[in-house]
Coordinates of C-alpha atoms in Angstrom, one line a residue:
M1 CA -30.2 5.1 -33.6
T2 CA -31.2 2.2 -31.3
D3 CA -32.7 3.0 -27.7
L4 CA -29.4 1.3 -25.8
E5 CA -27.6 3.5 -28.1
N6 CA -29.8 6.8 -27.2
Q7 CA -29.5 5.7 -23.1
N8 CA -25.6 5.0 -23.5
T9 CA -24.9 8.3 -24.7
S10 CA -27.8 10.5 -22.5
Q11 CA -26.0 8.7 -19.2
P12 CA -23.1 10.9 -18.7
N13 CA -24.8 13.7 -19.1
S14 CA -27.1 13.2 -16.4
K15 CA -24.4 12.8 -14.5
N16 CA -22.8 16.3 -15.4
A17 CA -25.5 17.8 -15.9
P18 CA -26.7 21.1 -13.0
L19 CA -29.9 20.6 -10.8
C20 CA -32.9 22.3 -11.5
A21 CA -35.3 23.9 -9.8
S22 CA -38.2 20.6 -9.9
L23 CA -37.3 18.5 -7.4
S24 CA -39.3 15.9 -8.8
E25 CA -37.3 16.2 -12.0
N26 CA -34.1 16.1 -9.8
I27 CA -35.4 12.3 -8.1
K28 CA -36.4 11.1 -11.6
T29 CA -32.5 11.8 -12.8
L30 CA -31.0 10.2 -9.6
K31 CA -33.0 6.9 -9.8
N32 CA -32.6 6.9 -13.4
T33 CA -28.8 7.2 -13.4
L34 CA -29.0 4.7 -10.3
G35 CA -31.0 2.4 -11.3
N36 CA -34.1 2.4 -8.8
S37 CA -31.1 0.9 -6.6
N38 CA -33.3 -0.7 -3.5
D39 CA -30.7 0.4 -1.1
I40 CA -31.2 4.5 -2.1
I41 CA -33.7 5.7 0.5
L42 CA -35.6 8.9 0.0
R43 CA -37.8 10.0 2.2
E44 CA -39.9 13.4 0.7
L45 CA -41.3 15.8 3.8
L46 CA -43.4 19.0 3.6
I47 CA -41.9 21.2 6.3
G48 CA -42.7 24.6 7.7
K49 CA -46.4 26.0 8.8
L50 CA -47.7 28.8 7.0
R51 CA -45.0 28.0 3.6
K52 CA -45.2 24.4 2.9
Q53 CA -42.0 23.1 1.8
R54 CA -41.1 20.3 0.3
I55 CA -38.0 18.7 0.6
A56 CA -36.4 15.1 -0.6
I57 CA -33.7 13.7 2.4
I58 CA -31.5 11.0 0.6
H59 CA -28.7 8.3 1.7
I60 CA -27.8 5.1 0.9
D61 CA -28.8 2.6 3.6
G62 CA -25.2 1.1 4.9
L63 CA -23.3 3.9 4.0
A64 CA -24.9 6.9 6.1
N65 CA -24.6 6.4 9.9
E66 CA -28.7 6.1 10.7
T67 CA -27.7 7.9 14.1
I68 CA -26.4 10.8 12.7
L69 CA -29.1 10.4 10.3
N70 CA -32.1 10.8 12.7
D71 CA -30.6 13.0 15.5
S72 CA -28.8 15.3 13.5
I73 CA -30.9 16.2 10.1
L74 CA -34.6 14.4 10.5
E75 CA -35.1 15.7 13.9
S76 CA -33.4 18.8 13.6
L77 CA -35.6 19.6 10.6
T78 CA -38.6 19.3 12.1
L79 CA -38.2 20.9 15.4
H80 CA -36.6 24.5 13.9
L81 CA -38.7 24.8 10.9
T82 CA -41.5 24.7 13.0
E83 CA -40.6 27.0 15.4
N84 CA -39.6 29.4 12.7
P85 CA -42.8 29.5 10.0
K86 CA -41.9 32.6 8.2
I87 CA -38.7 31.5 6.5
M88 CA -38.4 32.1 2.9
S89 CA -38.4 28.9 0.2
N90 CA -35.3 31.2 -1.5
E91 CA -33.6 31.1 2.0
M92 CA -34.3 27.3 3.1
N93 CA -31.5 26.4 2.5
Q94 CA -29.2 29.0 3.7
Y95 CA -30.8 28.7 7.0
L96 CA -30.6 24.8 7.3
K97 CA -26.7 25.2 7.3
D98 CA -26.7 27.4 9.8
Y99 CA -29.5 27.1 12.2
C100 CA -30.5 23.3 11.6
L101 CA -28.0 20.6 10.5
T102 CA -26.1 20.1 13.4
V103 CA -23.6 17.5 11.8
S104 CA -19.9 18.8 11.2
D105 CA -19.5 18.9 8.0
V106 CA -22.0 20.5 5.5
K107 CA -21.4 21.7 1.8
D108 CA -23.2 23.1 -1.4
I109 CA -24.3 20.7 -4.0
V110 CA -25.4 22.5 -7.8
D111 CA -24.8 19.7 -9.7
F112 CA -25.4 15.9 -10.1
T113 CA -21.8 15.2 -10.3
A114 CA -21.3 16.7 -6.8
L115 CA -24.6 14.8 -5.7
Y116 CA -23.4 11.4 -6.6
N117 CA -20.2 11.7 -5.1
A118 CA -21.4 12.5 -1.5
L119 CA -24.3 10.3 -1.6
L120 CA -22.0 7.3 -2.3
N121 CA -19.3 8.6 0.0
G122 CA -21.9 8.3 2.7
D123 CA -23.5 11.9 2.8
T124 CA -27.0 12.7 3.1
I125 CA -28.1 14.8 0.4
I126 CA -30.9 17.2 1.1
L127 CA -32.9 18.7 -1.8
F128 CA -35.6 21.4 -2.2
D129 CA -38.6 22.3 -4.5
G130 CA -38.1 25.2 -6.4
L131 CA -34.0 25.5 -6.2
T132 CA -31.2 24.6 -7.7
K133 CA -29.1 24.0 -5.2
G134 CA -28.8 20.8 -2.7
I135 CA -26.9 20.3 0.7
A136 CA -24.6 17.4 1.3
A137 CA -24.8 16.6 5.2
S138 CA -22.1 14.6 6.4
T139 CA -23.2 11.5 8.0
K140 CA -20.7 8.5 7.0
S141 CA -20.9 5.3 8.8
A142 CA -18.3 4.5 11.3
K143 CA -18.6 0.8 10.4
D144 CA -15.0 -0.7 10.0
R145 CA -12.5 -3.5 11.3
A146 CA -11.0 -2.8 14.9
I147 CA -7.1 -1.9 14.7
S148 CA -5.7 -5.5 15.5
E149 CA -1.7 -6.6 15.4
P150 CA 0.1 -6.6 12.0
T151 CA 0.2 -10.1 10.4
T152 CA 2.5 -9.7 7.9
E153 CA 5.3 -7.6 9.7
S154 CA 5.5 -9.2 13.4
V155 CA 7.7 -8.3 15.8
I156 CA 8.9 -9.1 19.5
R157 CA 9.2 -5.4 21.0
G158 CA 7.5 -2.5 19.2
P159 CA 3.8 -1.1 18.7
Q160 CA 1.1 -3.7 18.0
E161 CA -0.7 -2.3 16.1
A162 CA -1.5 -2.1 11.9
F163 CA -3.7 0.0 9.7
T164 CA -7.0 -1.3 8.6
E165 CA -8.9 -0.5 5.7
T166 CA -10.2 2.7 6.4
L167 CA -8.4 6.0 4.6
R168 CA -9.2 8.6 8.2
T169 CA -8.2 5.8 10.6
N170 CA -4.9 5.3 8.5
T171 CA -4.4 9.1 8.4
A172 CA -5.1 9.5 12.1
L173 CA -2.7 6.0 13.4
I174 CA -0.1 8.1 12.0
R175 CA -1.0 11.8 13.4
R176 CA -1.1 10.0 16.5
K177 CA 3.0 9.0 15.7
I178 CA 4.0 12.5 14.3
K179 CA 1.7 15.5 15.9
S180 CA 3.3 17.5 13.9
P181 CA 1.8 20.9 11.5
N182 CA 4.1 20.4 8.9
L183 CA 3.0 16.9 8.4
W184 CA 0.8 17.7 5.3
I185 CA -2.2 15.6 3.6
K186 CA -2.9 16.1 -0.2
S187 CA -6.0 14.6 -1.8
R188 CA -6.8 13.0 -4.7
V189 CA -10.0 10.7 -6.3
I190 CA -8.5 7.8 -8.6
G191 CA -11.0 5.4 -10.6
Q192 CA -13.4 6.2 -13.1
E193 CA -15.9 3.8 -10.8
T194 CA -14.6 3.1 -8.0
Q195 CA -14.1 6.8 -7.0
T196 CA -11.3 5.5 -4.7
D197 CA -9.6 8.3 -2.5
I198 CA -5.9 8.6 -1.7
A199 CA -4.0 10.5 0.9
I200 CA -0.7 11.5 -0.2
M201 CA 1.4 12.7 3.4
Y202 CA 4.3 14.2 3.9
I203 CA 6.9 16.5 6.5
N204 CA 6.4 20.3 5.1
G205 CA 10.4 21.4 5.2
I206 CA 11.9 17.7 5.1
A207 CA 10.4 15.6 2.1
N208 CA 12.0 17.0 -1.1
D209 CA 9.3 19.3 -3.0
K210 CA 10.2 17.9 -6.1
I211 CA 9.6 14.7 -5.4
V212 CA 6.0 15.3 -3.8
Q213 CA 5.0 17.2 -6.9
E214 CA 6.5 14.4 -8.9
V215 CA 4.0 12.0 -6.8
L216 CA 1.4 14.2 -7.3
D217 CA 1.7 14.3 -11.0
R218 CA 2.1 10.7 -11.8
L219 CA -1.2 10.2 -9.8
D220 CA -2.8 13.0 -11.7
R221 CA -1.7 11.0 -15.1
I222 CA -3.6 7.7 -13.9
E223 CA -6.7 6.9 -16.1
I224 CA -8.6 3.7 -14.7
D225 CA -11.6 2.2 -14.2
G226 CA -11.4 1.3 -10.6
I227 CA -9.0 1.0 -7.6
L228 CA -9.6 -1.9 -5.2
E229 CA -5.9 -2.1 -3.4
S230 CA -3.0 0.0 -3.0
N231 CA -1.2 -2.4 -5.9
Y232 CA -3.0 -0.6 -8.9
I233 CA -1.1 2.7 -7.5
E234 CA 2.2 1.1 -7.5
E235 CA 1.9 -0.6 -10.9
M236 CA 1.0 2.6 -12.3
I237 CA 3.6 5.2 -10.6
R238 CA 6.6 2.5 -10.6
D239 CA 9.5 3.6 -12.8
S240 CA 11.3 0.7 -13.7
K241 CA 7.1 -1.2 -15.0
F242 CA 9.1 -4.3 -16.2
S243 CA 11.5 -4.9 -13.5
I244 CA 11.0 -7.8 -11.2
F245 CA 12.0 -5.4 -8.0
P246 CA 9.9 -3.6 -6.5
T247 CA 10.9 0.4 -6.1
V248 CA 7.8 1.6 -4.3
Y249 CA 7.5 -0.1 -0.5
N250 CA 4.6 -0.9 1.6
S251 CA 3.8 -2.1 4.8
E252 CA 1.1 -2.1 7.1
R253 CA 2.6 -0.6 10.9
P254 CA 2.1 3.2 11.2
D255 CA 5.0 3.1 13.7
V256 CA 7.0 1.9 10.1
I257 CA 5.1 4.7 8.1
A258 CA 5.6 7.1 10.5
G259 CA 10.0 6.5 10.7
E260 CA 10.1 6.7 6.9
L261 CA 8.2 9.8 6.8
L262 CA 10.6 11.4 9.2
E263 CA 13.5 10.3 6.6
G264 CA 12.1 12.7 3.8
R265 CA 10.2 10.1 2.1
I266 CA 6.2 10.6 1.1
A267 CA 3.1 7.8 2.1
I268 CA 0.5 7.2 -0.6
L269 CA -2.5 5.8 1.5
V270 CA -5.0 4.3 -0.6
D271 CA -8.8 4.2 1.2
G272 CA -10.0 0.0 1.1
T273 CA -6.6 -1.6 1.9
P274 CA -4.1 -1.7 4.9
F275 CA -1.0 -1.4 2.8
V276 CA 0.7 2.1 2.9
L277 CA 3.5 2.7 0.2
I278 CA 6.2 4.5 0.8
V279 CA 8.4 6.4 -2.2
P280 CA 10.8 6.4 -3.3
A281 CA 12.3 3.5 -2.0
L282 CA 15.5 1.5 -1.7
F283 CA 16.8 -1.5 -1.8
I284 CA 18.1 -1.6 1.4
S285 CA 15.1 -0.5 2.8
F286 CA 13.0 -4.0 1.6
L287 CA 15.9 -5.5 4.2
Q288 CA 15.5 -3.7 7.0
T289 CA 12.8 -4.5 9.9
A290 CA 11.0 -1.7 12.3
E291 CA 12.2 -4.1 15.2
D292 CA 15.6 -2.9 14.1
Y293 CA 15.2 0.4 15.4
Y294 CA 14.0 -1.6 19.0
H295 CA 17.0 -3.0 20.1
N296 CA 20.5 -2.5 21.5
A297 CA 22.6 -1.4 18.0
I298 CA 24.9 -3.7 18.4
I299 CA 22.8 -6.7 18.8
S300 CA 20.4 -5.6 15.2
S301 CA 23.5 -5.3 13.7
F302 CA 24.5 -9.1 14.6
I303 CA 21.0 -10.0 13.2
R304 CA 20.9 -7.5 10.3
L305 CA 24.0 -9.1 9.1
I306 CA 22.7 -12.8 9.6
R307 CA 19.8 -11.7 8.0
F308 CA 21.6 -10.3 5.1
F309 CA 23.7 -13.6 4.6
G310 CA 20.8 -16.2 4.6
I311 CA 18.9 -14.3 1.9
S312 CA 22.0 -14.4 0.1
L313 CA 22.2 -18.0 0.6
S314 CA 18.6 -18.8 -0.2
L315 CA 19.2 -16.4 -3.9
V316 CA 22.3 -18.8 -4.5
A317 CA 22.1 -21.7 -2.6
P318 CA 20.6 -24.0 -5.2
S319 CA 22.8 -22.8 -8.2
L320 CA 26.5 -22.9 -5.6
Y321 CA 25.4 -27.1 -5.0
V322 CA 24.9 -27.5 -9.4
A323 CA 28.0 -25.3 -10.0
I324 CA 30.1 -27.3 -7.3
T325 CA 29.0 -30.6 -8.1
T326 CA 28.9 -31.0 -11.9
F327 CA 32.1 -28.7 -12.7
H328 CA 33.7 -27.9 -9.8
Q329 CA 34.2 -31.1 -7.7
E330 CA 37.6 -30.5 -6.9
M331 CA 36.7 -27.3 -4.6
L332 CA 34.6 -30.1 -2.1
P333 CA 37.0 -32.4 0.5
T334 CA 37.5 -35.6 -0.1
P335 CA 35.7 -37.3 2.4
L336 CA 32.5 -34.5 1.8
L337 CA 33.0 -35.3 -2.5
I338 CA 32.6 -39.3 -1.4
S339 CA 29.9 -38.9 1.1
I340 CA 27.7 -36.5 -1.6
Y341 CA 28.2 -39.7 -4.7
S342 CA 27.5 -42.1 -2.6
Q343 CA 24.0 -40.9 -1.8
R344 CA 23.4 -39.7 -5.5
E345 CA 24.7 -43.1 -6.7
G346 CA 21.2 -43.9 -7.8
V347 CA 19.5 -40.8 -8.2
P348 CA 18.7 -41.0 -12.4
F349 CA 18.6 -37.3 -12.7
P350 CA 21.6 -35.0 -12.7
A351 CA 22.2 -32.2 -10.5
F352 CA 20.4 -28.9 -12.3
V353 CA 17.2 -31.5 -13.2
E354 CA 17.6 -32.5 -9.5
A355 CA 17.7 -28.8 -8.1
L356 CA 15.2 -27.7 -10.9
I357 CA 12.4 -30.5 -9.7
M358 CA 13.1 -30.0 -5.7
E359 CA 12.9 -26.2 -5.9
I360 CA 9.3 -26.6 -7.9
A361 CA 8.2 -28.9 -5.5
F362 CA 9.4 -26.1 -3.0
E363 CA 7.4 -23.4 -4.9
I364 CA 3.8 -25.7 -5.2
L365 CA 3.8 -26.9 -1.4
R366 CA 4.5 -22.9 -0.6
E367 CA 1.8 -21.7 -2.5
A368 CA -0.4 -24.7 -1.5
G369 CA 0.1 -23.7 1.7
I370 CA -0.8 -19.9 1.2
R371 CA -3.9 -20.5 -0.4
M372 CA -5.4 -23.5 1.3
P373 CA -7.6 -22.6 4.7
R374 CA -5.3 -21.4 7.8
M375 CA -6.0 -24.7 9.9
I376 CA -5.0 -27.0 6.5
G377 CA -2.4 -24.7 5.7
P378 CA 0.0 -25.7 7.8
A379 CA -1.2 -29.3 7.8
V380 CA -0.3 -29.6 4.2
S381 CA 3.3 -28.4 4.6
I382 CA 4.4 -30.5 7.3
V383 CA 2.8 -33.0 4.6
G384 CA 4.7 -32.1 1.6
T385 CA 8.2 -31.4 3.6
L386 CA 8.5 -34.5 5.6
I387 CA 6.4 -37.1 4.1
V388 CA 6.9 -35.9 0.3
G389 CA 10.4 -35.1 0.8
Q390 CA 11.0 -39.0 2.9
A391 CA 9.6 -40.5 0.1
A392 CA 10.7 -39.0 -2.5
V393 CA 14.9 -39.9 -1.1
E394 CA 13.7 -43.5 -0.4
A395 CA 12.6 -43.7 -4.0
G396 CA 16.1 -42.8 -5.5
I397 CA 14.4 -39.7 -7.2
V398 CA 16.8 -37.1 -5.6
S399 CA 19.4 -37.1 -3.0
A400 CA 19.6 -36.9 0.7
V401 CA 21.9 -33.6 0.0
M402 CA 19.8 -32.0 -2.2
V403 CA 16.7 -32.3 0.1
I404 CA 19.0 -30.5 2.3
I405 CA 19.9 -27.6 0.0
V406 CA 16.2 -26.9 -0.6
A407 CA 15.5 -27.5 3.0
L408 CA 18.3 -24.4 3.8
T409 CA 17.0 -22.4 1.2
A410 CA 13.2 -22.1 1.9
I411 CA 14.4 -21.2 5.4
C412 CA 16.8 -19.0 4.1
S413 CA 13.9 -17.3 1.9
F414 CA 11.7 -16.5 5.3
L415 CA 13.9 -13.8 6.0
F416 CA 12.9 -11.4 4.1
P417 CA 10.7 -8.4 6.0
A418 CA 9.1 -7.8 2.5
Y419 CA 7.6 -9.9 0.5
G420 CA 7.8 -8.1 -2.7
L421 CA 11.5 -8.5 -2.7
S422 CA 11.2 -12.5 -1.8
N423 CA 8.8 -12.6 -5.3
A424 CA 11.7 -11.3 -7.6
V425 CA 14.8 -13.4 -5.5
R426 CA 12.2 -16.9 -6.0
V427 CA 12.0 -15.7 -9.7
L428 CA 16.1 -15.3 -10.1
R429 CA 16.7 -18.5 -8.4
F430 CA 15.8 -20.4 -11.2
P431 CA 17.8 -18.7 -14.0
L432 CA 20.6 -18.5 -11.9
M433 CA 20.4 -22.6 -11.7
I434 CA 19.9 -22.9 -15.5
L435 CA 23.6 -20.5 -15.8
S436 CA 25.4 -22.5 -13.7
G437 CA 23.8 -26.1 -14.9
M438 CA 25.5 -24.7 -18.3
F439 CA 29.0 -23.2 -17.3
G440 CA 29.4 -23.4 -13.6
L441 CA 30.8 -20.9 -11.2
V442 CA 31.5 -19.0 -14.1
G443 CA 27.9 -18.4 -15.0
L444 CA 27.1 -18.0 -11.4
M445 CA 29.0 -15.2 -11.5
V446 CA 27.8 -13.9 -14.8
G447 CA 24.2 -13.8 -13.3
I448 CA 24.8 -12.5 -10.3
M449 CA 26.6 -9.1 -11.7
L450 CA 24.1 -8.8 -14.2
I451 CA 21.3 -8.8 -11.2
I452 CA 24.0 -6.0 -9.6
L453 CA 23.9 -4.2 -12.8
H454 CA 20.2 -3.9 -13.1
L455 CA 19.8 -2.8 -9.5
C456 CA 22.0 -0.1 -10.6
S457 CA 20.4 1.0 -12.8
L458 CA 17.0 1.2 -11.6
R459 CA 16.0 4.5 -10.0
S460 CA 12.7 5.4 -7.2
F461 CA 11.3 8.4 -8.3
G462 CA 14.9 10.0 -9.7
V463 CA 16.6 8.4 -6.3
P464 CA 19.0 5.5 -7.4
Y465 CA 18.1 2.1 -6.0
M466 CA 21.0 1.1 -4.8
S467 CA 21.7 4.3 -2.5
P468 CA 23.9 4.9 -0.3
F469 CA 26.3 1.7 -2.2
A470 CA 26.1 3.0 -5.7
P471 CA 26.3 6.1 -5.6
L472 CA 29.0 5.3 -2.9
I473 CA 27.5 7.8 0.2
V474 CA 30.3 7.6 3.1
K475 CA 27.7 9.2 5.4
D476 CA 24.6 7.1 5.1
Q477 CA 26.2 4.1 5.7
K478 CA 25.4 4.0 9.6
D479 CA 22.4 2.4 8.6
T480 CA 22.5 0.2 5.9
L481 CA 24.5 -3.4 6.7
I482 CA 25.2 -2.4 9.9
L483 CA 22.7 0.2 12.5
L484 CA 25.1 2.7 14.5
P485 CA 23.4 3.5 17.9
R486 CA 20.9 5.9 18.2
N487 CA 22.6 9.0 19.1
L488 CA 24.7 8.3 16.4
L489 CA 21.9 8.8 13.2
L490 CA 22.4 12.6 13.4
T491 CA 20.9 13.2 9.6
R492 CA 18.8 12.2 7.2
P493 CA 19.4 9.8 3.4
R494 CA 21.2 12.8 1.4
L495 CA 19.7 11.6 -1.9
I496 CA 16.0 11.6 0.0
S497 CA 16.2 14.8 1.9
Q498 CA 17.5 17.3 0.4
K499 CA 16.7 19.9 2.5
N500 CA 16.7 20.3 6.5
N501 CA 18.8 16.8 7.0
V502 CA 19.9 17.1 10.5
R503 CA 17.5 15.3 12.6
G504 CA 16.0 17.5 15.3
K505 CA 17.3 21.0 13.6
K506 CA 14.3 23.5 13.5
H507 CA 13.1 24.1 9.8
L508 CA 11.1 26.8 8.2
G509 CA 9.2 25.3 5.5
N510 CA 10.3 26.2 1.8
T511 CA 11.6 29.4 3.0
K512 CA 14.8 28.3 4.4
R513 CA 17.0 24.9 2.3
N514 CA 20.2 23.3 2.4
V515 CA 22.3 23.6 -0.9
H516 CA 24.3 20.3 -1.8

């Protein structure tokens, strides 16, 4: 067996081994496991007057707060142990926790697994010579991005704050919205190498206990080396893994997450990303915005209807143009038909190829605008839409009507409140154009029916994806295509929260539930 194989086989044992009584051996094991990394700060001290006790204080530069370390650990150790020189070595651990350390969270560590987890999370480790037990003192650094305005879900009226990449900052933002003792948090650590902290938040007594347990079970079954963004979790817990429609909702707005929690849903927060996941997710949730609830119900309902119409148009507009101009010219008024065909007189491509070229060109320009630096992105979009489009029309490659159709489709595609659903529609636009180019309106209707059937077959954590439309729940139609006034939104969605369905009704946790 080679030296490399010996190292690989012994490495896991060193990670799971208990601490030994020799401080030198513990330090040696720690350095070998962490590869003598230069950001590991280790200081050995002799403390006490009569009985000199050798200890080691270990932290990671950049993860631990130097101010807390110096004021609450180093200064306290030297001060208290100088004034109390008769402390026995075997009592040193407990004495430090009871009298010396002034940090908020102190816990014992007895093995290297706990030591590495605490050290890599920003805690300071204190090891003693002659003891098989150490101390992990909370000294996590508070450096994080300041709370700023949402970038993907901006509103005119409403809270102007968004989540950050720090887990505890995000949980605090939600607790500021929901000041209830029933807002519970369950913690998980996922990722063999990244050891990413995950928080599951729900309101006890409102959320369905079976769905909460299902979320925890799916998270516990995840086996992966690292979690870098919440989409890692989303891909592994979603129901239909091969569907292009998102079945897990995400948002960067604390008010949106708080509203979903009040309806009985479960939030999944991932350390390192500002996007919080919500389950179960319904199709209608991806078409609603936070601002719908901050305006008059009549105005919000009108805006919703306009949004739904525009979103539908973004899916079928190119296909409808291809089907009508290719197979169903009789549907158009004669003056309009003459105008369209006079513009297409010099175009060498059929309507389907023309639409396909323009849609692909638009998708390329859209991706280029997103990936380019912010100062250049808008310029790329303007150049692409104005100059390239106008030049294509003048060159006779595409017709002016086709440019109008693609421009209308592009504008309507920006009405999507959720980017995940927008991506699904972008993909489906091309199969619908193919069906329309081959079979006309019949192909278009077949394609739409297949999409609807697929949507009706989806579930999100056991809840039908298309509810309350399929199955039809009349009582839940108050917040779908239209929005009723606030005083009429008296009940929560029936299939989401199956207990304490009445808003404002006091609940007693698990001791009382509604039966349906």
